Short mmCIF file of C-alpha atoms in Angstrom, two decimals:
data_model
loop_
_atom_site.label_atom_id
_atom_site.label_comp_id
_atom_site.label_asym_id
_atom_site.label_seq_id
_atom_site.Cartn_x
_atom_site.Cartn_y
_atom_site.Cartn_z
CA MET A 37 0.00 0.00 0.00
CA THR A 38 1.36 3.40 -1.02
CA PHE A 39 1.78 5.95 1.76
CA ASP A 40 0.30 9.34 0.83
CA LEU A 41 2.71 11.81 2.44
CA ILE A 42 0.89 14.93 1.29
CA LYS A 43 -2.46 13.73 2.60
CA TRP A 44 -0.87 12.73 5.90
CA VAL A 45 0.85 16.13 6.35
CA GLU A 46 -2.36 17.98 5.50
CA GLN A 47 -4.30 16.02 8.13
CA TYR A 48 -1.55 16.36 10.72
CA ALA A 49 -1.28 20.12 10.17
CA LEU A 50 -5.05 20.46 10.55
CA ASN A 51 -5.08 18.49 13.81
CA ALA A 52 -2.01 20.28 15.18
CA LYS A 53 -3.32 23.70 14.12
CA MET A 54 -0.22 24.37 12.02
CA ASP A 55 -0.59 27.23 9.54
CA VAL A 56 1.05 25.80 6.41
CA ARG A 57 0.92 25.61 2.64
CA ILE A 58 2.09 22.37 1.08
CA ASN A 59 3.89 21.99 -2.28
CA ASP A 60 2.89 25.51 -3.33
CA GLU A 61 5.69 26.35 -5.78
CA ALA A 62 4.66 29.96 -6.38
CA ALA A 63 4.38 30.76 -2.68
CA LEU A 64 7.67 29.01 -1.95
CA ARG A 65 9.44 30.95 -4.72
CA GLU A 66 8.11 34.22 -3.34
CA PHE A 67 9.26 33.32 0.18
CA ILE A 68 12.74 32.35 -1.02
CA ASP A 69 13.07 35.59 -2.96
CA CYS A 70 11.92 37.69 0.00
CA SER A 71 13.75 35.83 2.77
CA GLY A 72 17.00 35.24 0.93
CA CYS A 73 16.93 31.51 1.71
CA SER A 74 20.14 30.18 0.13
CA ILE A 75 19.70 26.49 1.05
CA ILE A 76 19.14 25.01 -2.38
CA ASP A 77 17.66 21.78 -0.99
CA HIS A 78 14.52 23.79 -0.16
CA TYR A 79 14.12 24.95 -3.79
CA SER A 80 11.30 23.29 -5.74
CA TRP A 81 13.41 22.06 -8.64
CA MET A 82 15.98 20.53 -6.30
CA ILE A 83 13.26 18.76 -4.31
CA ALA A 84 11.98 17.24 -7.57
CA TYR A 85 15.53 16.34 -8.64
CA HIS A 86 16.29 14.50 -5.40
CA GLN A 87 12.98 12.65 -5.60
CA GLU A 88 13.92 11.42 -9.07
CA TYR A 89 17.51 10.67 -8.00
CA LEU A 90 16.29 8.51 -5.10
CA ALA A 91 13.65 6.72 -7.19
CA SER A 92 16.19 4.17 -8.47
CA GLN A 93 17.20 3.27 -4.90
CA TYR A 94 13.77 2.91 -3.27
CA SER A 95 10.43 1.38 -4.20
CA GLN A 96 8.63 4.60 -3.27
CA VAL A 97 9.75 8.19 -2.73
CA SER A 98 7.44 11.10 -1.94
CA SER A 99 8.28 14.68 -0.96
CA ALA A 100 6.58 17.53 0.85
CA SER A 101 7.62 21.17 0.80
CA ILE A 102 5.92 22.69 3.84
CA LEU A 103 5.72 26.48 3.83
CA LEU A 104 5.41 27.56 7.45
CA GLN A 105 3.27 30.61 8.19
CA SER A 106 2.89 32.90 11.19
CA ASN A 107 -0.04 35.31 11.39
CA GLY A 108 -0.88 34.43 7.80
CA LYS A 109 2.58 35.35 6.48
CA ALA A 110 5.28 33.01 5.19
CA ALA A 111 7.81 32.45 7.96
CA GLY A 112 9.85 29.40 6.96
CA VAL A 113 10.08 26.23 4.90
CA PHE A 114 10.46 22.61 5.99
CA THR A 115 11.34 20.01 3.36
CA ILE A 116 10.96 16.29 4.00
CA ASN A 117 10.67 13.11 2.01
CA VAL A 118 9.63 9.55 2.75
CA ARG A 119 11.46 6.60 1.17
CA LYS A 120 10.29 3.00 1.20
CA SER A 121 12.52 -0.03 0.79
CA ALA A 122 12.26 -3.71 1.67
CA GLN A 123 13.49 -2.80 5.16
CA GLY A 124 10.71 -0.28 5.74
CA TYR A 125 10.38 3.51 5.67
CA GLU A 126 12.97 6.25 6.11
CA ILE A 127 12.39 9.97 6.59
CA GLY A 128 14.85 12.47 5.18
CA SER A 129 15.38 15.60 3.14
CA SER A 130 17.06 15.89 -0.27
CA SER A 131 19.13 12.67 -0.52
CA SER A 132 20.28 12.62 3.10
CA GLU A 133 18.97 13.00 6.65
CA ILE A 134 16.26 15.45 7.70
CA LEU A 135 17.21 19.11 7.29
CA PRO A 136 16.14 21.62 9.94
CA PRO A 137 13.45 24.00 8.75
CA PHE A 138 14.73 27.28 7.34
CA ILE A 139 13.06 29.98 9.44
CA GLU A 140 13.12 33.72 8.84
CA GLN A 141 15.59 34.97 11.42
CA THR A 142 13.95 38.40 11.85
CA LEU A 143 11.03 36.73 13.64
CA SER A 144 10.83 36.87 17.41
CA ARG A 145 12.58 34.21 19.48
CA LYS A 146 9.19 32.93 20.65
CA VAL A 147 7.85 32.47 17.12
CA LYS A 148 11.02 30.79 15.87
CA HIS A 149 11.01 28.32 18.76
CA LYS A 150 7.33 27.58 18.13
CA LEU A 151 7.96 26.79 14.45
CA TYR A 152 10.95 24.56 15.22
CA LYS A 153 8.86 22.69 17.80
CA GLN A 154 5.97 22.23 15.36
CA CYS A 155 8.28 20.71 12.74
CA PHE A 156 9.97 18.47 15.30
CA ASN A 157 6.63 17.16 16.56
CA LEU A 158 5.57 16.55 12.97
CA ILE A 159 8.52 14.26 12.22
CA LEU A 160 8.10 12.47 15.56
CA SER A 161 4.49 11.70 14.66
CA LEU A 162 5.43 10.74 11.11
CA GLY A 163 8.10 8.38 12.43
CA GLU A 164 5.58 6.74 14.73
CA GLU A 165 3.07 6.46 11.88
CA LEU A 166 5.59 4.79 9.59
CA LYS A 167 7.23 2.75 12.37
CA THR A 168 10.67 3.99 11.38
CA PRO A 169 13.43 2.73 13.71
CA LYS A 170 15.03 6.16 14.07
CA LEU A 171 14.88 9.82 13.13
CA ALA A 172 18.10 11.45 11.98
CA SER A 173 18.88 15.07 11.14
CA SER A 174 22.14 16.52 9.83
CA PHE A 175 23.04 20.17 9.38
CA ASP A 176 25.90 22.64 9.48
CA TYR A 177 25.86 24.07 12.97
CA ILE A 178 25.42 27.85 12.74
CA ASN A 179 25.49 29.76 16.01
CA GLY A 180 22.31 31.66 16.76
CA VAL A 181 20.28 29.72 14.19
CA TYR A 182 20.02 26.00 14.83
CA GLU A 183 20.30 25.77 18.63
CA PRO A 184 16.51 25.21 19.03
CA TRP A 185 16.58 22.31 16.55
CA TYR A 186 19.67 20.81 18.18
CA ASN A 187 18.14 21.14 21.65
CA LEU A 188 14.90 19.44 20.57
CA PHE A 189 16.87 16.36 19.50
CA ALA A 190 19.12 16.50 22.57
CA SER A 191 16.06 16.65 24.86
CA GLN A 192 14.97 13.27 23.44
CA GLY A 193 18.29 11.64 24.27
CA ALA A 194 19.65 11.87 20.73
CA GLN A 195 23.02 10.47 19.76
CA ILE A 196 25.05 13.45 18.54
CA LYS A 197 28.11 13.18 16.31
CA VAL A 198 30.07 15.74 14.30
CA SER A 199 32.18 15.83 11.16
CA GLN A 200 33.24 18.69 8.87
CA ASN A 201 31.86 20.34 5.74
CA LEU A 202 34.12 22.51 3.61
CA PHE A 203 33.35 26.01 2.32
CA CYS A 204 35.04 28.77 0.37
CA ASP A 205 34.37 32.42 1.21
CA LEU A 206 33.99 34.13 -2.19
CA SER A 207 34.31 37.66 -0.82
CA PHE A 208 38.11 37.59 -0.90
CA SER A 209 39.93 39.22 -3.79
CA GLU A 210 41.77 37.00 -6.24
CA SER A 211 45.15 37.86 -4.68
CA GLU A 212 43.85 37.31 -1.13
CA TYR A 213 42.37 33.96 -2.08
CA ALA A 214 45.59 32.91 -3.84
CA ASN A 215 47.38 33.24 -0.49
CA MET A 216 44.82 30.98 1.21
CA ILE A 217 44.89 27.93 -1.05
CA ARG A 218 47.68 25.38 -0.96
CA GLU A 219 50.93 26.64 -2.47
CA ARG A 220 51.25 23.68 -4.80
CA TYR A 221 47.72 24.29 -6.13
CA LYS A 222 48.85 27.61 -7.60
CA ASN A 223 51.64 25.80 -9.44
CA HIS A 224 49.22 23.10 -10.61
CA ILE A 225 46.85 25.73 -11.99
CA LYS A 226 49.61 27.56 -13.86
CA ARG A 227 50.79 24.30 -15.40
CA ALA A 228 47.25 23.20 -16.27
CA GLU A 229 46.51 26.45 -18.10
CA LYS A 230 49.27 25.52 -20.57
CA LEU A 231 47.89 22.01 -21.04
CA TRP A 232 44.12 22.32 -21.18
CA HIS A 233 41.42 24.54 -22.60
CA VAL A 234 38.57 25.45 -20.23
CA VAL A 235 35.08 26.76 -21.03
CA VAL A 236 32.44 27.83 -18.51
CA LYS A 237 28.86 27.34 -19.70
CA THR A 238 25.73 28.96 -18.24
CA GLU A 239 23.81 27.72 -21.28
CA VAL A 240 24.52 24.38 -22.86
CA SER A 241 23.36 22.45 -25.90
CA TRP A 242 22.02 18.93 -25.54
CA GLN A 243 24.98 17.62 -27.56
CA GLU A 244 27.45 19.28 -25.16
CA PHE A 245 25.58 17.93 -22.17
CA LEU A 246 25.49 14.41 -23.62
CA ALA A 247 29.28 14.52 -23.93
CA PHE A 248 29.49 15.29 -20.19
CA GLN A 249 27.01 12.50 -19.43
CA GLN A 250 28.93 10.02 -21.62
CA LEU A 251 32.27 10.87 -20.02
CA HIS A 252 30.70 10.29 -16.60
CA LEU A 253 29.43 6.88 -17.73
CA ASP A 254 32.78 5.95 -19.30
CA VAL A 255 34.76 6.87 -16.19
CA VAL A 256 32.41 5.54 -13.50
CA GLY A 257 31.43 2.45 -15.48
CA PHE A 258 27.73 2.48 -14.59
CA LYS A 259 24.76 4.85 -14.47
CA THR A 260 24.63 6.71 -11.16
CA ARG A 261 21.35 8.51 -11.91
CA SER A 262 18.39 8.21 -14.25
CA ASP A 263 18.14 9.86 -17.67
CA LEU A 264 15.41 12.09 -16.29
CA SER A 265 17.61 13.31 -13.44
CA TRP A 266 20.33 14.16 -15.98
CA GLU A 267 17.74 16.04 -18.01
CA MET A 268 16.72 17.98 -14.89
CA LEU A 269 20.34 19.08 -14.41
CA PHE A 270 20.51 20.08 -18.09
CA ASN A 271 17.41 22.23 -17.66
CA ALA A 272 18.82 23.78 -14.48
CA VAL A 273 21.88 24.96 -16.40
CA ASN A 274 19.75 26.58 -19.07
CA ARG A 275 17.65 28.30 -16.38
CA GLN A 276 20.89 29.65 -14.91
CA GLU A 277 20.35 27.67 -11.73
CA ALA A 278 23.54 25.73 -12.44
CA PHE A 279 26.62 26.00 -14.62
CA ILE A 280 29.17 23.60 -16.10
CA VAL A 281 32.93 23.88 -16.46
CA PHE A 282 34.34 21.86 -19.37
CA ALA A 283 38.04 20.99 -19.77
CA MET A 284 39.41 19.89 -23.16
CA ASP A 285 42.79 18.69 -24.35
CA GLN A 286 44.73 20.09 -27.30
CA SER A 287 42.64 17.95 -29.67
CA ASN A 288 39.45 19.46 -28.21
CA GLU A 289 38.51 16.14 -26.61
CA LEU A 290 36.56 16.41 -23.35
CA ILE A 291 38.77 15.28 -20.46
CA GLY A 292 36.84 16.65 -17.49
CA ALA A 293 33.70 18.50 -16.47
CA ALA A 294 31.91 19.59 -13.32
CA LEU A 295 28.41 20.89 -12.70
CA PHE A 296 27.72 23.40 -9.92
CA THR A 297 24.22 24.30 -8.73
CA VAL A 298 23.53 27.82 -7.52
CA SER A 299 21.04 29.40 -5.14
CA ASN A 300 20.78 33.14 -4.59
CA LYS A 301 23.99 33.17 -2.51
CA VAL A 302 25.62 29.74 -2.54
CA ALA A 303 27.17 27.50 -5.18
CA THR A 304 27.38 23.76 -4.55
CA TYR A 305 29.61 21.16 -6.18
CA SER A 306 27.05 18.74 -7.61
CA VAL A 307 28.65 16.26 -10.02
CA GLY A 308 32.06 16.07 -11.66
CA VAL A 309 34.11 13.63 -13.69
CA TYR A 310 37.69 13.55 -14.95
CA ASP A 311 39.57 11.23 -17.32
CA ARG A 312 41.30 8.76 -15.00
CA THR A 313 44.23 8.31 -17.38
CA LEU A 314 45.10 11.92 -16.55
CA PHE A 315 44.84 11.42 -12.79
CA ALA A 316 48.39 12.69 -12.24
CA SER A 317 47.61 15.87 -14.20
CA PRO A 318 45.90 18.91 -12.63
CA VAL A 319 42.64 18.83 -14.57
CA SER A 320 40.30 19.20 -11.60
CA HIS A 321 42.46 21.96 -10.09
CA LEU A 322 41.91 24.09 -13.18
CA VAL A 323 38.17 23.29 -13.31
CA HIS A 324 37.72 24.43 -9.70
CA TYR A 325 39.80 27.57 -10.29
CA TYR A 326 37.58 28.62 -13.20
CA ALA A 327 34.44 27.65 -11.30
CA ILE A 328 35.35 29.80 -8.30
CA ASN A 329 36.06 32.78 -10.54
CA LYS A 330 32.66 32.27 -12.18
CA MET A 331 30.97 32.17 -8.76
CA LYS A 332 32.59 35.49 -7.89
CA GLU A 333 31.45 36.95 -11.20
CA MET A 334 27.88 35.82 -10.42
CA GLY A 335 27.95 37.71 -7.12
CA LEU A 336 27.68 34.59 -4.94
CA ASN A 337 29.19 34.76 -1.47
CA THR A 338 29.83 31.09 -0.58
CA TYR A 339 30.96 27.92 -2.31
CA PHE A 340 30.01 24.66 -0.57
CA LEU A 341 32.58 22.06 -1.62
CA GLY A 342 31.17 19.14 0.37
CA ALA A 343 32.31 16.86 3.17
CA LYS A 344 35.92 16.78 4.34
CA ASN A 345 35.64 13.01 4.90
CA ALA A 346 38.73 12.74 7.07
CA LEU A 347 39.55 9.12 7.87
CA TYR A 348 39.20 9.76 11.61
CA GLU A 349 35.59 10.98 11.34
CA TRP A 350 32.81 8.90 12.85
CA HIS A 351 31.13 7.85 9.59
CA GLU A 352 34.35 6.08 8.46
CA PRO A 353 34.70 7.36 4.88
CA SER A 354 36.56 5.23 2.37
CA VAL A 355 40.14 6.03 1.39
CA LYS A 356 38.86 7.31 -1.97
CA GLU A 357 36.32 9.60 -0.28
CA SER A 358 39.01 10.86 2.06
CA LYS A 359 41.36 11.68 -0.81
CA ILE A 360 38.61 13.61 -2.60
CA GLY A 361 37.93 15.50 0.62
CA GLU A 362 41.62 16.27 1.01
CA PHE A 363 41.64 17.70 -2.52
CA LYS A 364 38.63 19.91 -1.79
CA ASP A 365 40.14 21.06 1.50
CA GLY A 366 42.93 22.69 -0.49
CA PHE A 367 40.40 25.12 -2.02
CA ALA A 368 38.42 25.74 1.18
CA THR A 369 38.80 28.80 3.39
CA TYR A 370 36.84 27.46 6.36
CA SER A 371 34.79 24.53 7.61
CA LEU A 372 31.63 24.12 9.67
CA LEU A 373 30.78 21.29 12.02
CA LYS A 374 28.24 19.04 10.37
CA THR A 375 26.07 17.91 13.26
CA TYR A 376 24.36 14.53 13.07
CA CYS A 377 21.54 13.89 15.58
CA SER A 378 19.62 10.61 15.75
CA ILE A 379 16.80 9.37 17.97
CA ASP A 380 15.88 5.71 18.33
CA LEU A 381 12.12 5.31 18.04
CA LYS A 382 11.97 1.63 18.91
#
């Protein structure tokens, strides 16, 4: 039997007297524009993308974008999804654990705490309804913002673990930033500029995008996402909600490419691939260098590179994941503690 997430949330909100609008794209877009929400996982197209991305891994995936209101005005957004497998149901956001709601920070302390509590009670009830073994939330801990969400989990005896996410502050000048990255990276970039030709695309033809997709398949050896999810990324580029950096050799053959999604303030490394026969060459260094310059040109203020994945971290990343994280760390200017909170429901 298929679980109807939207119907369940509507009934729960009615019973709990929550003032919400569910999956209202126009209202969500207006709130994001007005509030400056830069967390792309709350954007409608990204919610749809993650639902499609997860569809190949689960027998059922459904999503709900819950626009929180206070006194009839949009005050925040809470994005969740439900995934069903042979082992049962999971509750998350995007393709990971539950994200805290994004709440307008100009609201009073009382209102913000009320909205956090409403969302927390909602996922507790949803977990009980679906008989999920645990609830887990992960987020970058930002002082003065997520303490209420953290405390709600802690009050239920949550297990709390931390790792690191890597970021680049895009406000620095080119010369200032050059002094912050690893010294050898500057030499790699200079050498790579003599070897490869790089093009940054904010609009892309289907033929160009297929070349990127084919290189990804050739290098990885299997399909990591559906054709529809690739098409959604293609459309995002041509809506200027993402961009691609292509690297070619002297024969104009594609040897590397990376796609970066963008919100109103933040760029995120989404998917990249590089010819493994050129592993010892600085292809990805040059791609990131051009990407960061493009982000600055677009007026973005932050680049989220992803997890550090140090070998000593609790989630025990693989050696490959750790090496990728070490590479990204060379371009980062700071990190935030990624906080993982989980509650056993059984």
